[in-house]
Amino acid sequence: MRRLFKGLPVLAALVMTAACSAAGGQVPSSGALTPQGGPTVTVTVTASANPSPSASQLTSTGKPQPTPKSTSKPTALGPRQVVAPDGRACPDHPTAACTGVPPGTKLTEAVLNDSGQAHRVDVAGRRLDRVHIKGDLVVLADDVVITNSVIDGRILNEKDRKLKRFTISDSTVGPEQGCDSLPGIGDGEFTAVRVHVRNHGDGIRFSGDNIVVQDSFIDLCSNPKDHSDGIQGYYGRSNLVFDHNTIDQRGVVDHNAPIFIPRTQNPDAENIVMTNNLLMGGTFSIQLWDIGGYVIFRNNLLVDNTWDYKPAEVQCANVDWRDNKLVTIDDAYRVTGVVGPLACMG
């Protein structure tokens, strides 16, 4: 019997902290930029009435690992307010009102120094603040921090088959108009907080290790023959925390699912935690097929009757599925009612 968890212990609580603290350079531009520190993210899944699996339940071999310690106040499962540094707020789940670049931010256009189509960062610790990149952002060095910025294209971070660490917060990724079929943010080793991903066929690409996406709003689109997904696992590895995000796939014509992590593309994926998200749209809205490692999927809300075939297609034996619900919402994404429990279904 395989070991279900390795590398990221999960007992009664799971805590992942991602922080960037490197000093940075400057974006080639005509204006001065003021660097801002990247966010520190702490995600805590607290025990509910039905306690989380113990170390002995999660592991068939090896010694139990100690529960990770957190110095932050635990975040209870369920809707919670999202407050951006500039004071914008959403009452429960994130929307465009509290994510993305703050309104009125004076942006400096970054030079497209990579074939005239992308802005390339190859200096470790560089900070991009209040920048407008009218193309893709290519991160080729570790500990890059992006804040209060707009990237019209997508963010890529692979160099020599290795993924480079970056953090993005309070920023907008995607074109203002039209639809880019490619993923907005990928592929691994990144933290995204209060990010608005707009007008991309795929929102997040899970193709590496160590991803945190929190308090973000993913508003999808499609072009003909696309298979749009909110977050897609494509040879994903380990340590994915996807907490308190909104994925809206309603009205997308060539769509697949808000959450799509199939074993055929993710045989080695493990340590996946998906909690407190608001989801809508898709063929089968939640698709978690026989993933190699254990998955925690708790307290997520799915908007009722927004799917084509059925709410979920999941290998339930490999998923800690609890307290997920079918709900109704208003035009501002506020929950107006609970239709009933969302059962795990294969």
Short mmCIF file of C-alpha atoms in Angstrom, two decimals:
data_model
loop_
_atom_site.label_atom_id
_atom_site.label_comp_id
_atom_site.label_asym_id
_atom_site.label_seq_id
_atom_site.Cartn_x
_atom_site.Cartn_y
_atom_site.Cartn_z
CA MET A 1 0.00 0.00 0.00
CA ARG A 2 1.47 3.32 -1.00
CA ARG A 3 2.20 6.14 1.36
CA LEU A 4 -0.52 8.68 0.78
CA PHE A 5 1.21 11.76 2.15
CA LYS A 6 4.85 12.68 1.96
CA GLY A 7 6.67 15.98 2.09
CA LEU A 8 3.76 18.02 3.52
CA PRO A 9 2.33 16.53 6.76
CA VAL A 10 -1.43 16.78 7.13
CA LEU A 11 -2.98 15.80 10.47
CA ALA A 12 -5.85 17.63 12.16
CA ALA A 13 -4.61 20.79 10.48
CA LEU A 14 -2.66 21.71 7.37
CA VAL A 15 -0.56 24.85 7.38
CA MET A 16 1.34 26.13 4.40
CA THR A 17 3.24 29.41 4.62
CA ALA A 18 4.66 30.96 1.49
CA ALA A 19 6.61 34.20 1.71
CA CYS A 20 8.95 36.19 -0.45
CA SER A 21 11.38 38.57 1.21
CA ALA A 22 14.10 39.16 -1.36
CA ALA A 23 15.31 42.60 -2.35
CA GLY A 24 14.74 43.57 -5.93
CA GLY A 25 15.88 45.53 -8.93
CA GLN A 26 13.89 47.76 -11.24
CA VAL A 27 11.79 47.32 -14.32
CA PRO A 28 13.25 49.15 -17.31
CA SER A 29 10.84 52.05 -17.68
CA SER A 30 10.56 55.78 -17.81
CA GLY A 31 9.09 56.10 -14.32
CA ALA A 32 10.15 55.23 -10.81
CA LEU A 33 8.66 52.18 -9.15
CA THR A 34 8.16 51.71 -5.44
CA PRO A 35 8.66 48.08 -4.43
CA GLN A 36 6.17 46.57 -2.01
CA GLY A 37 6.70 43.40 -0.02
CA GLY A 38 4.99 40.23 -1.14
CA PRO A 39 2.32 38.58 1.00
CA THR A 40 2.78 35.96 3.64
CA VAL A 41 0.10 33.31 3.23
CA THR A 42 -1.01 30.97 5.99
CA VAL A 43 -3.70 28.43 5.19
CA THR A 44 -5.10 26.44 8.09
CA VAL A 45 -7.67 23.69 7.76
CA THR A 46 -9.20 23.24 11.20
CA ALA A 47 -10.80 20.10 12.52
CA SER A 48 -14.55 19.88 12.06
CA ALA A 49 -17.11 17.77 13.90
CA ASN A 50 -15.66 14.81 12.04
CA PRO A 51 -11.93 15.01 12.76
CA SER A 52 -9.38 14.91 9.98
CA PRO A 53 -7.54 11.67 9.26
CA SER A 54 -4.79 10.94 11.74
CA ALA A 55 -1.21 10.30 10.72
CA SER A 56 -1.76 6.57 11.05
CA GLN A 57 -4.76 6.76 8.74
CA LEU A 58 -2.91 8.76 6.14
CA THR A 59 0.24 6.68 6.19
CA SER A 60 0.57 2.97 5.92
CA THR A 61 4.32 2.91 6.45
CA GLY A 62 6.83 5.06 8.30
CA LYS A 63 6.52 6.99 11.57
CA PRO A 64 3.79 9.58 12.16
CA GLN A 65 5.00 13.13 11.70
CA PRO A 66 4.24 15.90 14.22
CA THR A 67 1.44 18.33 13.58
CA PRO A 68 2.78 21.52 11.96
CA LYS A 69 2.72 24.54 14.26
CA SER A 70 1.19 27.84 13.28
CA THR A 71 1.67 31.18 14.96
CA SER A 72 -1.38 32.60 13.19
CA LYS A 73 -4.97 32.39 14.35
CA PRO A 74 -6.60 29.40 12.63
CA THR A 75 -8.89 30.20 9.73
CA ALA A 76 -12.20 28.41 10.18
CA LEU A 77 -13.72 26.56 7.30
CA GLY A 78 -16.39 28.57 5.53
CA PRO A 79 -17.00 31.90 3.82
CA ARG A 80 -14.92 34.75 5.14
CA GLN A 81 -14.37 38.37 4.26
CA VAL A 82 -11.64 39.28 1.79
CA VAL A 83 -9.98 42.62 2.50
CA ALA A 84 -7.33 44.04 0.17
CA PRO A 85 -4.57 46.33 1.50
CA ASP A 86 -6.28 49.36 -0.09
CA GLY A 87 -9.49 48.67 1.84
CA ARG A 88 -11.53 46.98 -0.90
CA ALA A 89 -13.56 44.15 0.56
CA CYS A 90 -15.83 41.25 -0.38
CA PRO A 91 -18.24 39.93 2.27
CA ASP A 92 -17.61 36.22 1.73
CA HIS A 93 -16.02 34.95 -1.51
CA PRO A 94 -13.65 36.92 -3.75
CA THR A 95 -14.90 38.84 -6.78
CA ALA A 96 -13.50 41.54 -9.04
CA ALA A 97 -14.44 44.03 -6.30
CA CYS A 98 -11.64 42.93 -3.96
CA THR A 99 -9.08 41.28 -6.25
CA GLY A 100 -6.81 42.48 -9.01
CA VAL A 101 -4.98 45.76 -9.38
CA PRO A 102 -6.45 48.47 -7.13
CA PRO A 103 -8.58 51.00 -9.06
CA GLY A 104 -6.76 54.21 -9.85
CA THR A 105 -3.29 52.67 -9.59
CA LYS A 106 -0.81 54.62 -11.72
CA LEU A 107 0.98 51.99 -13.77
CA THR A 108 4.36 52.16 -15.48
CA GLU A 109 4.62 50.27 -18.77
CA ALA A 110 7.34 47.63 -18.67
CA VAL A 111 9.65 47.10 -21.61
CA LEU A 112 8.90 43.94 -23.62
CA ASN A 113 12.51 42.77 -23.58
CA ASP A 114 11.83 39.22 -24.80
CA SER A 115 11.25 39.23 -28.57
CA GLY A 116 8.97 42.23 -28.17
CA GLN A 117 6.23 39.96 -26.80
CA ALA A 118 7.05 39.45 -23.13
CA HIS A 119 8.79 41.04 -20.19
CA ARG A 120 11.56 38.74 -18.98
CA VAL A 121 12.86 38.82 -15.40
CA ASP A 122 16.17 37.03 -14.90
CA VAL A 123 17.40 38.69 -11.70
CA ALA A 124 16.60 36.89 -8.45
CA GLY A 125 14.52 38.88 -5.97
CA ARG A 126 13.30 41.47 -8.45
CA ARG A 127 10.12 43.28 -7.43
CA LEU A 128 7.57 44.50 -9.90
CA ASP A 129 5.14 46.99 -8.40
CA ARG A 130 2.55 49.08 -10.26
CA VAL A 131 3.68 47.76 -13.61
CA HIS A 132 1.69 47.20 -16.81
CA ILE A 133 3.06 44.38 -18.95
CA LYS A 134 1.41 44.44 -22.37
CA GLY A 135 2.33 40.83 -23.07
CA ASP A 136 3.48 37.80 -21.10
CA LEU A 137 5.62 37.83 -17.97
CA VAL A 138 8.47 35.31 -18.09
CA VAL A 139 10.02 34.61 -14.68
CA LEU A 140 13.50 33.09 -15.06
CA ALA A 141 14.85 33.75 -11.55
CA ASP A 142 13.73 32.87 -8.04
CA ASP A 143 11.86 35.00 -5.50
CA VAL A 144 10.32 37.48 -7.91
CA VAL A 145 7.52 39.52 -6.32
CA ILE A 146 4.67 41.07 -8.34
CA THR A 147 2.24 43.50 -6.69
CA ASN A 148 -0.42 45.99 -7.82
CA SER A 149 0.23 45.23 -11.48
CA VAL A 150 -1.47 44.23 -14.74
CA ILE A 151 -0.18 41.47 -17.01
CA ASP A 152 -2.14 41.37 -20.26
CA GLY A 153 -0.86 37.90 -21.17
CA ARG A 154 0.16 35.02 -18.94
CA ILE A 155 2.87 34.21 -16.40
CA LEU A 156 5.43 31.48 -17.21
CA ASN A 157 8.30 30.42 -14.96
CA GLU A 158 10.26 27.53 -16.47
CA LYS A 159 13.99 27.70 -17.16
CA ASP A 160 16.16 24.69 -18.03
CA ARG A 161 13.26 22.41 -17.03
CA LYS A 162 13.15 23.99 -13.55
CA LEU A 163 10.40 26.21 -12.19
CA LYS A 164 11.34 29.54 -10.64
CA ARG A 165 9.65 30.82 -7.47
CA PHE A 166 7.43 33.89 -7.58
CA THR A 167 4.66 35.58 -5.64
CA ILE A 168 1.86 37.68 -7.10
CA SER A 169 -0.76 39.65 -5.18
CA ASP A 170 -3.36 42.35 -5.81
CA SER A 171 -2.77 42.09 -9.54
CA THR A 172 -4.73 41.38 -12.71
CA VAL A 173 -3.70 38.70 -15.20
CA GLY A 174 -5.30 38.54 -18.63
CA PRO A 175 -6.39 40.81 -21.46
CA GLU A 176 -9.03 43.44 -20.87
CA GLN A 177 -10.91 42.18 -23.93
CA GLY A 178 -10.93 39.02 -26.02
CA CYS A 179 -9.88 35.57 -24.86
CA ASP A 180 -6.44 34.00 -24.42
CA SER A 181 -6.89 30.22 -24.56
CA LEU A 182 -3.67 29.54 -22.64
CA PRO A 183 -3.42 29.35 -18.82
CA GLY A 184 -3.20 32.63 -16.94
CA ILE A 185 -0.71 31.53 -14.27
CA GLY A 186 1.60 28.49 -14.18
CA ASP A 187 3.29 26.17 -13.64
CA GLY A 188 4.51 25.62 -10.08
CA GLU A 189 6.50 27.15 -7.20
CA PHE A 190 4.24 30.20 -6.90
CA THR A 191 1.84 31.94 -4.55
CA ALA A 192 -1.11 33.97 -5.84
CA VAL A 193 -3.22 36.06 -3.45
CA ARG A 194 -6.13 38.35 -4.36
CA VAL A 195 -5.37 37.94 -8.05
CA HIS A 196 -8.01 38.50 -10.72
CA VAL A 197 -7.43 36.10 -13.61
CA ARG A 198 -9.64 37.25 -16.47
CA ASN A 199 -10.28 36.29 -20.08
CA HIS A 200 -8.15 33.15 -20.09
CA GLY A 201 -9.36 29.74 -21.25
CA ASP A 202 -7.54 28.11 -18.32
CA GLY A 203 -7.04 30.03 -15.11
CA ILE A 204 -4.33 28.16 -13.18
CA ARG A 205 -1.96 25.45 -14.47
CA PHE A 206 -0.80 22.92 -11.84
CA SER A 207 2.29 21.36 -13.42
CA GLY A 208 4.83 21.43 -10.60
CA ASP A 209 5.21 21.59 -6.84
CA ASN A 210 4.35 24.09 -4.11
CA ILE A 211 1.43 26.18 -5.31
CA VAL A 212 -0.79 28.38 -3.14
CA VAL A 213 -3.78 30.16 -4.68
CA GLN A 214 -5.92 32.06 -2.19
CA ASP A 215 -8.65 34.73 -2.17
CA SER A 216 -8.52 35.00 -5.96
CA PHE A 217 -11.19 35.42 -8.66
CA ILE A 218 -10.97 33.40 -11.89
CA ASP A 219 -13.36 34.55 -14.62
CA LEU A 220 -13.01 32.24 -17.62
CA CYS A 221 -13.61 32.42 -21.37
CA SER A 222 -13.09 30.19 -24.41
CA ASN A 223 -12.29 30.15 -28.09
CA PRO A 224 -13.63 27.51 -30.49
CA LYS A 225 -12.31 24.00 -29.69
CA ASP A 226 -10.98 25.05 -26.27
CA HIS A 227 -11.45 22.87 -23.18
CA SER A 228 -11.60 25.63 -20.61
CA ASP A 229 -10.72 24.82 -16.97
CA GLY A 230 -10.50 26.95 -13.85
CA ILE A 231 -7.53 25.00 -12.52
CA GLN A 232 -6.07 22.14 -14.51
CA GLY A 233 -3.58 19.60 -13.29
CA TYR A 234 -1.17 18.72 -16.08
CA TYR A 235 1.54 16.47 -14.67
CA GLY A 236 1.13 18.21 -11.33
CA ARG A 237 3.40 17.12 -8.51
CA SER A 238 2.91 17.86 -4.81
CA ASN A 239 1.72 20.51 -2.38
CA LEU A 240 -1.19 22.38 -3.93
CA VAL A 241 -3.31 24.61 -1.68
CA PHE A 242 -6.33 26.09 -3.45
CA ASP A 243 -8.25 27.98 -0.78
CA HIS A 244 -11.13 30.46 -0.81
CA ASN A 245 -11.24 31.28 -4.50
CA THR A 246 -14.11 31.92 -6.91
CA ILE A 247 -14.19 30.22 -10.32
CA ASP A 248 -16.89 31.37 -12.73
CA GLN A 249 -17.25 29.28 -15.88
CA ARG A 250 -20.87 30.15 -16.62
CA GLY A 251 -21.48 31.23 -20.18
CA VAL A 252 -18.22 29.73 -21.44
CA VAL A 253 -19.10 27.81 -24.60
CA ASP A 254 -16.13 25.45 -25.08
CA HIS A 255 -15.73 24.41 -21.47
CA ASN A 256 -14.62 21.47 -19.38
CA ALA A 257 -14.58 22.08 -15.62
CA PRO A 258 -13.80 24.65 -12.93
CA ILE A 259 -11.63 21.96 -11.27
CA PHE A 260 -9.95 19.36 -13.49
CA ILE A 261 -7.24 17.09 -12.09
CA PRO A 262 -7.38 13.66 -13.78
CA ARG A 263 -5.00 10.78 -13.07
CA THR A 264 -4.20 10.32 -16.76
CA GLN A 265 -2.38 13.65 -16.63
CA ASN A 266 -1.40 13.59 -12.94
CA PRO A 267 -0.19 10.12 -11.90
CA ASP A 268 2.19 11.55 -9.28
CA ALA A 269 0.04 14.38 -7.91
CA GLU A 270 -0.31 14.37 -4.12
CA ASN A 271 -0.89 16.62 -1.10
CA ILE A 272 -3.77 18.52 -2.67
CA VAL A 273 -5.94 20.71 -0.45
CA MET A 274 -9.01 22.45 -1.88
CA THR A 275 -11.16 24.30 0.65
CA ASN A 276 -13.73 27.09 0.90
CA ASN A 277 -14.03 27.71 -2.84
CA LEU A 278 -17.09 28.98 -4.74
CA LEU A 279 -17.50 27.15 -8.06
CA MET A 280 -19.90 27.36 -10.98
CA GLY A 281 -20.20 26.01 -14.51
CA GLY A 282 -18.63 23.13 -16.42
CA THR A 283 -19.61 19.76 -17.83
CA PHE A 284 -18.89 17.96 -14.55
CA SER A 285 -17.96 20.92 -12.33
CA ILE A 286 -15.51 19.01 -10.12
CA GLN A 287 -13.32 16.37 -11.75
CA LEU A 288 -10.83 14.56 -9.51
CA TRP A 289 -10.04 11.23 -11.12
CA ASP A 290 -7.97 8.64 -9.27
CA ILE A 291 -5.16 11.01 -8.35
CA GLY A 292 -2.00 9.27 -7.15
CA GLY A 293 -1.98 10.90 -3.69
CA TYR A 294 -4.60 11.90 -1.16
CA VAL A 295 -6.87 14.93 -1.70
CA ILE A 296 -8.65 17.09 0.88
CA PHE A 297 -11.80 18.65 -0.58
CA ARG A 298 -13.84 20.40 2.10
CA ASN A 299 -16.39 23.15 2.54
CA ASN A 300 -16.56 24.07 -1.11
CA LEU A 301 -19.73 25.60 -2.55
CA LEU A 302 -21.06 24.74 -6.01
CA VAL A 303 -23.77 26.93 -7.53
CA ASP A 304 -26.77 24.72 -8.19
CA ASN A 305 -27.71 23.72 -11.74
CA THR A 306 -24.74 25.41 -13.44
CA TRP A 307 -23.27 22.15 -14.79
CA ASP A 308 -24.11 20.26 -17.99
CA TYR A 309 -24.22 16.64 -16.80
CA LYS A 310 -23.74 16.36 -13.06
CA PRO A 311 -21.96 18.23 -10.26
CA ALA A 312 -18.90 16.02 -9.86
CA GLU A 313 -16.95 13.04 -11.12
CA VAL A 314 -14.61 11.95 -8.36
CA GLN A 315 -12.78 8.84 -7.18
CA CYS A 316 -14.23 9.17 -3.70
CA ALA A 317 -12.04 6.54 -2.02
CA ASN A 318 -9.01 8.77 -2.44
CA VAL A 319 -10.63 12.05 -1.40
CA ASP A 320 -11.42 13.46 2.05
CA TRP A 321 -14.77 14.92 0.96
CA ARG A 322 -16.67 16.82 3.66
CA ASP A 323 -19.12 19.67 4.17
CA ASN A 324 -19.44 20.59 0.49
CA LYS A 325 -22.75 22.18 -0.49
CA LEU A 326 -24.99 23.19 -3.38
CA VAL A 327 -25.95 26.85 -3.12
CA THR A 328 -27.62 29.75 -4.87
CA ILE A 329 -25.97 33.15 -5.30
CA ASP A 330 -26.90 36.67 -6.38
CA ASP A 331 -25.28 38.82 -9.07
CA ALA A 332 -22.56 39.89 -6.60
CA TYR A 333 -21.59 36.25 -5.87
CA ARG A 334 -23.12 36.41 -2.39
CA VAL A 335 -24.62 33.15 -1.21
CA THR A 336 -28.40 33.52 -0.95
CA GLY A 337 -29.32 29.99 0.05
CA VAL A 338 -28.15 26.44 0.63
CA VAL A 339 -29.91 23.90 -1.58
CA GLY A 340 -28.41 20.94 0.22
CA PRO A 341 -25.27 18.86 0.67
CA LEU A 342 -23.04 18.09 -2.30
CA ALA A 343 -22.30 14.38 -2.18
CA CYS A 344 -19.14 12.82 -3.55
CA MET A 345 -20.05 11.01 -6.75
CA GLY A 346 -18.06 8.89 -9.16
#
